CSV table of C-alpha atoms and ligand atoms in Angstrom, one decimal:
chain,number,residue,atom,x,y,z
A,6,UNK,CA,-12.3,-6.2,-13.3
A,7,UNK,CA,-16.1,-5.3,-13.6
A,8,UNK,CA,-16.8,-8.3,-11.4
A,9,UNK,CA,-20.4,-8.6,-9.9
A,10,UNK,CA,-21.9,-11.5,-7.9
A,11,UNK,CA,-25.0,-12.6,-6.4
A,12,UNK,CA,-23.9,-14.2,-3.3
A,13,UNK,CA,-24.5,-12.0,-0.3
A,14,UNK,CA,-21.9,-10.8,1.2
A,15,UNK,CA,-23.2,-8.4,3.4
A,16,UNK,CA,-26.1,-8.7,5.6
A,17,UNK,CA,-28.3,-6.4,7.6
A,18,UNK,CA,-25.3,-4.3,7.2
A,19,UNK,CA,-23.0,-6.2,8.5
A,20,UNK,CA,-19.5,-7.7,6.0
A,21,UNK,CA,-18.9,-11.6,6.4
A,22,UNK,CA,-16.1,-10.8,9.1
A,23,UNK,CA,-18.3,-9.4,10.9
A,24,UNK,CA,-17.0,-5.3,10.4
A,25,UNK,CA,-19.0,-2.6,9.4
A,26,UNK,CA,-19.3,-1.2,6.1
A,27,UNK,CA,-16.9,2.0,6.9
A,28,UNK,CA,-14.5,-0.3,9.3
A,29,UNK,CA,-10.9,-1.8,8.0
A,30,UNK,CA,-9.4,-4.7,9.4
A,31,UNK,CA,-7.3,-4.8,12.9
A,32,UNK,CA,-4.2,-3.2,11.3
A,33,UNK,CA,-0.8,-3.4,12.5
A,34,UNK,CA,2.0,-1.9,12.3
A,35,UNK,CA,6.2,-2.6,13.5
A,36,UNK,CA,8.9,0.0,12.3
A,37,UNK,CA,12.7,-1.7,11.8
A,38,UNK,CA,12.5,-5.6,11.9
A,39,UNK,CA,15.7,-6.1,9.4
A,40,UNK,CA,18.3,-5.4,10.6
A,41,UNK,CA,20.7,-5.4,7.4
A,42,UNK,CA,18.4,-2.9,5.9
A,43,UNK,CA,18.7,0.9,5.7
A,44,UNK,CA,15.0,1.0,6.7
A,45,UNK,CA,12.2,-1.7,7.1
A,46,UNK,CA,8.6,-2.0,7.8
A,47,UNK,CA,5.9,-5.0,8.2
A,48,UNK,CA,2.7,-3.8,8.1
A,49,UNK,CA,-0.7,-6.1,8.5
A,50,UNK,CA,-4.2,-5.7,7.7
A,51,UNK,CA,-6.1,-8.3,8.9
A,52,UNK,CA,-4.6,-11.4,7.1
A,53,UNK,CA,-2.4,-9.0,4.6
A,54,UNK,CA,0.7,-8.6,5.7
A,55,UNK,CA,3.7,-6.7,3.8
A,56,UNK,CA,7.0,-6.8,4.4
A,57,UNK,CA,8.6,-3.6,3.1
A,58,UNK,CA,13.2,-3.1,3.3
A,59,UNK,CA,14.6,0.0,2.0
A,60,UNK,CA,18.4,-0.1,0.8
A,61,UNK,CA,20.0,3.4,-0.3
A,62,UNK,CA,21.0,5.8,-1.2
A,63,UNK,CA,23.9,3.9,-2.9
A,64,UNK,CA,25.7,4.4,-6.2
A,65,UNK,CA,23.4,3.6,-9.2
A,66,UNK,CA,25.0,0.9,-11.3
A,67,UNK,CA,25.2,1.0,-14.5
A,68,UNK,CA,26.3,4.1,-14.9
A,69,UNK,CA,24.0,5.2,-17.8
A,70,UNK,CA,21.1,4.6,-15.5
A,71,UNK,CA,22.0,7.6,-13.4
A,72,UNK,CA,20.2,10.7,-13.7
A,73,UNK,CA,22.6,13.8,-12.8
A,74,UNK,CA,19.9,16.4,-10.8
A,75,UNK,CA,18.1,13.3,-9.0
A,76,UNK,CA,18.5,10.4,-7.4
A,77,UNK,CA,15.8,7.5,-8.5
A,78,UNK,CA,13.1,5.5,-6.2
A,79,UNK,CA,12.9,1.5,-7.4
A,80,UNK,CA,10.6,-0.4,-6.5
A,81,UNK,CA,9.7,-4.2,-6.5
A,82,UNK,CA,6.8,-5.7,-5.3
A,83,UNK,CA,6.7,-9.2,-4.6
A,84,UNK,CA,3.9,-12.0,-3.8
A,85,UNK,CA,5.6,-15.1,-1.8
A,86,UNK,CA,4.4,-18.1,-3.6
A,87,UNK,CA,3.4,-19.4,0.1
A,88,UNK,CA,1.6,-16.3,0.9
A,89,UNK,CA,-1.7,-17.6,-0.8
A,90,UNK,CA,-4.0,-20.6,-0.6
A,91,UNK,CA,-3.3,-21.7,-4.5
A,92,UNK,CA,0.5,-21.6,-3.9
A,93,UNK,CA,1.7,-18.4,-6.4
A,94,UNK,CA,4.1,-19.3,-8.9
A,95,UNK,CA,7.3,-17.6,-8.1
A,96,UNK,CA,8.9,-15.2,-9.9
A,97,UNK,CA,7.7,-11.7,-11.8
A,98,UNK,CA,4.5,-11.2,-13.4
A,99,UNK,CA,2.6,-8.8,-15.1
A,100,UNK,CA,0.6,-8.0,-12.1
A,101,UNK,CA,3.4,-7.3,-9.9
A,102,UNK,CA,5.5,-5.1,-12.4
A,103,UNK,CA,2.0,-2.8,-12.2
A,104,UNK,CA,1.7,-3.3,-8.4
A,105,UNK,CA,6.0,-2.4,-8.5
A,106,UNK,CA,5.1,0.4,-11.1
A,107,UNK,CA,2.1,2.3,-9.0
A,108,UNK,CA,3.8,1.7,-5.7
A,109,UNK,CA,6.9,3.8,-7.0
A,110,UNK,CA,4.5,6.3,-7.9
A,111,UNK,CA,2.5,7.0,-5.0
A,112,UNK,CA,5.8,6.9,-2.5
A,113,UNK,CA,7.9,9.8,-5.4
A,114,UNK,CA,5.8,12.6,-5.1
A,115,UNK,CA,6.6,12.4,-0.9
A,116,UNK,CA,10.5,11.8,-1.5
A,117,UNK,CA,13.1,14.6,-2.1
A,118,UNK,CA,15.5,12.8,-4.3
A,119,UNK,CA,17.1,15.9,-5.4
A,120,UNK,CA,19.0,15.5,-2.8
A,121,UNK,CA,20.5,12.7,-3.8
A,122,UNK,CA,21.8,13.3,-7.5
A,123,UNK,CA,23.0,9.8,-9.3
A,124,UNK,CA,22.2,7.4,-6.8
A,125,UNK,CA,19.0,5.1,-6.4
A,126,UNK,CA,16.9,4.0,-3.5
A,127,UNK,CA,15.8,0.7,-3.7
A,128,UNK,CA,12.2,-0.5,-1.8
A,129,UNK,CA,11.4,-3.9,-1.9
A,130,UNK,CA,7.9,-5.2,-1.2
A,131,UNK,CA,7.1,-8.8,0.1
A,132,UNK,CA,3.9,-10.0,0.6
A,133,UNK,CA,4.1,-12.4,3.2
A,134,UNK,CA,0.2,-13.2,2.8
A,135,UNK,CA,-2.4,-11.9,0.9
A,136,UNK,CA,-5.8,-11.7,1.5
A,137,UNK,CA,-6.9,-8.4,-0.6
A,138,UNK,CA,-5.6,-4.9,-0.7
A,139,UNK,CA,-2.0,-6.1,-1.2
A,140,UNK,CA,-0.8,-3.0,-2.8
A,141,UNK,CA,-2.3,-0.6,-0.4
A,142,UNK,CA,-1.0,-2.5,2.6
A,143,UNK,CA,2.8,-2.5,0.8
A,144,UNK,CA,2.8,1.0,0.6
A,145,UNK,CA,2.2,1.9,3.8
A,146,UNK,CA,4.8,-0.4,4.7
A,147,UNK,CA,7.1,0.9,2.6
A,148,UNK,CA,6.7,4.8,3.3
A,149,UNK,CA,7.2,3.2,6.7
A,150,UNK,CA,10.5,1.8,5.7
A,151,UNK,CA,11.8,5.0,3.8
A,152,UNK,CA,10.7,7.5,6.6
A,153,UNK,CA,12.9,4.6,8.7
A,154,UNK,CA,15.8,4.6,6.8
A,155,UNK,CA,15.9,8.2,6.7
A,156,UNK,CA,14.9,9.4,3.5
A,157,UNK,CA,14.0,12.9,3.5
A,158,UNK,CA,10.2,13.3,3.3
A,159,UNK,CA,7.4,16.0,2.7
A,160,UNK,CA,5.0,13.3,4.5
A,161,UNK,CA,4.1,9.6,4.9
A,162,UNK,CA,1.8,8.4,2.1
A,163,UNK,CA,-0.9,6.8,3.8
A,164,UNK,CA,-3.2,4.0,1.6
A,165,UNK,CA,-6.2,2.2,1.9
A,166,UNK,CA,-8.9,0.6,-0.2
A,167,UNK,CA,-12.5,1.0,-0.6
A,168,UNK,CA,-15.1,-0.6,-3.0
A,169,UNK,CA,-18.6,-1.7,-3.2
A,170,UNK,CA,-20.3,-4.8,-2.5
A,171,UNK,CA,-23.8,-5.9,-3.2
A,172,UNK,CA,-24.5,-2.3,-3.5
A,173,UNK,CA,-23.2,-0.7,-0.4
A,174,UNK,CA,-19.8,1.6,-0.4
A,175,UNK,CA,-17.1,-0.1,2.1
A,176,UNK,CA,-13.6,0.4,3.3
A,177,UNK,CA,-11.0,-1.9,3.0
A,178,UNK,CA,-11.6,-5.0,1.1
A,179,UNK,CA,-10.3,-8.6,2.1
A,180,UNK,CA,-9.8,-11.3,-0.2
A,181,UNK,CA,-13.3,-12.6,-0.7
A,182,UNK,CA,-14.7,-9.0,-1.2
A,183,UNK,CA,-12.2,-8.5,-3.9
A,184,UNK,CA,-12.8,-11.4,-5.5
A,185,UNK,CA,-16.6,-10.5,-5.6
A,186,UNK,CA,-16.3,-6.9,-5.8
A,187,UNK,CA,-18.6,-4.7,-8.2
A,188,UNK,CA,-16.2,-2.1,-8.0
A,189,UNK,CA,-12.8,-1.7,-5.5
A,190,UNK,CA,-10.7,1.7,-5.1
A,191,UNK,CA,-7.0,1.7,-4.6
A,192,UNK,CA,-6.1,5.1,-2.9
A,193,UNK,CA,-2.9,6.4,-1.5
A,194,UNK,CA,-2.4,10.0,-0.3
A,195,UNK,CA,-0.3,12.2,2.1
A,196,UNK,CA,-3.0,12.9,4.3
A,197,UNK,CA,-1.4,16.2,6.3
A,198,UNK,CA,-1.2,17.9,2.4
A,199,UNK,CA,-4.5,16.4,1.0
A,200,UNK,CA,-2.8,15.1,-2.2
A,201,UNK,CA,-3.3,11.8,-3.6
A,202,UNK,CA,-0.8,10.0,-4.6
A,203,UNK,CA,-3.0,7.2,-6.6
A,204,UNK,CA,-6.3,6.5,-7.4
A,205,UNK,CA,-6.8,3.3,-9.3
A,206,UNK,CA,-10.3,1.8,-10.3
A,207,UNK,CA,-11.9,-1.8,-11.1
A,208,UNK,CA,-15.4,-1.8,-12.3
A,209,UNK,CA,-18.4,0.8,-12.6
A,210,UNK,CA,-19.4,3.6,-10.0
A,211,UNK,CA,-21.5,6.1,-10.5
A,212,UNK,CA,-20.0,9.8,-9.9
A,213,UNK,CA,-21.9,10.4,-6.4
A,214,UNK,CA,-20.4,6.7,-5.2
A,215,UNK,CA,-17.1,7.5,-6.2
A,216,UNK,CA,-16.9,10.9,-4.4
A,217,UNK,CA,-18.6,9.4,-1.6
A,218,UNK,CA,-15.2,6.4,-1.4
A,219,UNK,CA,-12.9,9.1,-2.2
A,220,UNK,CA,-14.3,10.5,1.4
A,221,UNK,CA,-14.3,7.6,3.4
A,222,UNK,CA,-10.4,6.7,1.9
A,223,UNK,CA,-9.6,10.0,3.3
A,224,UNK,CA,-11.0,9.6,6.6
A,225,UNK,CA,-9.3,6.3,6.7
A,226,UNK,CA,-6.2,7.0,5.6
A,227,UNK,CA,-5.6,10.1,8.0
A,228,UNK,CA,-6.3,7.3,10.3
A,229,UNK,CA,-3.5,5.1,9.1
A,230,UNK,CA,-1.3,8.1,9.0
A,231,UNK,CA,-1.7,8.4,12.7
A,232,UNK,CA,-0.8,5.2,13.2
A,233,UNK,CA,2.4,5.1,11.0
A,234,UNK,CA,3.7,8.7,13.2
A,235,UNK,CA,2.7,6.5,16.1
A,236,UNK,CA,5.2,3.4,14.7
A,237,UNK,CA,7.7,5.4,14.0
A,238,UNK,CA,7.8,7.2,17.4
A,239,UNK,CA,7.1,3.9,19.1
A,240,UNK,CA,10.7,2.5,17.3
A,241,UNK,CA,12.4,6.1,18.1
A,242,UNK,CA,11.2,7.8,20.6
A,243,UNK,CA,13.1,4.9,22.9
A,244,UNK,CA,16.7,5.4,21.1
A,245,UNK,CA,16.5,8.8,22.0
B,304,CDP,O1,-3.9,-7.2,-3.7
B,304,CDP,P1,-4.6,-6.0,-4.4
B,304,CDP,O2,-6.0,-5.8,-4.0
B,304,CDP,O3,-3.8,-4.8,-4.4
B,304,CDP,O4,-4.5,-6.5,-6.0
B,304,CDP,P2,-5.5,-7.4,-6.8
B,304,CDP,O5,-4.7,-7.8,-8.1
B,304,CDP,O6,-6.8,-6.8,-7.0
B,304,CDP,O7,-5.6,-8.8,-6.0
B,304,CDP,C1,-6.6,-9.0,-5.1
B,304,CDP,C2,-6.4,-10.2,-4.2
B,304,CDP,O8,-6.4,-11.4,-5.0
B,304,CDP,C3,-5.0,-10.2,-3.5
B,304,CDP,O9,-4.9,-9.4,-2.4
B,304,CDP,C4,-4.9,-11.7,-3.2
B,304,CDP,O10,-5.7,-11.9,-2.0
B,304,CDP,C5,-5.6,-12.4,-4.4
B,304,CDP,N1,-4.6,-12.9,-5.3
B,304,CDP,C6,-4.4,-14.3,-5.3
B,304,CDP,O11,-5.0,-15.0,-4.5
B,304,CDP,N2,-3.5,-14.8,-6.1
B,304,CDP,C7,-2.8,-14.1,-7.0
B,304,CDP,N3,-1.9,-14.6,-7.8
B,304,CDP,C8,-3.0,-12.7,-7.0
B,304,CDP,C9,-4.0,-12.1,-6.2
């Protein structure tokens, strides 16, 4: 939200947790933890963790809801009111009816609900902590989840963020970088198709620093794309 700071938070090159400008976070990633779901995902970057469950295709109720050449994708983000340090009041907010908005349309464009004429799928996101680049981090999880409960797919969407602070272009922002950003990137995209899927922006870039983070999203998120196929296989590959 054109935020700008004057505390350093990056020195000699090097971010306060000690990564380098074009590094993320140790990321993890573990494919079908619930069991009651038809798919599930928790995925972590660093201190963010999300908590994607996919439930569907089922019947769409109410009726009038139903669209008769597609099924629908819903999605609903969530922030547990534990899962920051100033506890978050619980419940919907404007903020996560975006996040729940833009979620549902990077993860469409890789689904073929065709297939599935009048009934939903339902994703839900939970945010078990949050420590920046919530949004990305839930959408990785919950591509994750849907390729896990067997949703037919063109690809995974893949996310990251990137952003700029105290004037140099970085990858992945925590909570404290957010906070103090001049500038942070959401970015999702089906990396195997080079399509993106989002692109949201806080604060001012110039053209050349933009293109340069739409480059290092991409190398980053073909990253993150081999590591969801490697999730997915690692769940599988032993039910074979
Ligand atoms: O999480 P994301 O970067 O996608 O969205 P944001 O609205 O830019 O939020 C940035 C960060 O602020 C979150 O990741 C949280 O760490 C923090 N936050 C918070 O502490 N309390 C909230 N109610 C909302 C966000």
């Amino acid at each position: 939200m054109g935020k700008k700071t004057d505390s350093e938070l990056i020195i000699d090159g090097i971010r306060l947790d000690k990564r380098l400008p074009d590094q993320t976070r140790e990321i993890k990633m573990k494919v079908g933890n619930i069991v009651s779901a038809n798919g599930s995902a928790e995925v972590a970057f660093g201190n963010t963790t999300a908590l994607a469950s996919v439930h569907g295709p089922r019947p769409l109720f109410p009726k009038h809801l139903q669209e008769s050449q597609t099924g629908i994708l819903r999605v609903r983000y969530n922030m547990a009111p534990f899962s920051v340090t100033d506890r978050k009041s619980p419940g919907p907010d404007r903020r996560s009816v975006e996040i729940s908005k833009v979620t549902r349309l990077a993860l469409e464009p890789s689904l073929f609900l065709d297939d599935y004429p009048k009934v939903t799928v339902d994703g839900f996101v939970e945010i078990i902590q949050a420590d920046g680049s919530t949004r990305v981090t839930g959408i990785n999880a919950l591509s994750l989840a849907l390729a896990s409960a067997g949703i037919p797919m063109t690809s995974l969407v893949s996310a990251c963020s990137v952003g700029k602070i105290n004037g140099t272009l970085i990858v992945d922002l925590n909570g404290m970088e957010d906070n103090n950003s001049e500038s942070d990137v959401a970015v999702a995209m089906m990396p195997d198709k080079d399509i993106v899927t989002l692109l949201q922006m806080d604060g001012m870039l110039t053209k050349e620093e933009l293109l340069h983070l739409l480059g290092l999203a991409k190398k980053t998120c073909g990253k993150i794309y081999e590591m969801q196929k490697n999730a997915l296989l690692e769940k599988y590959r032993g039910e074979e």
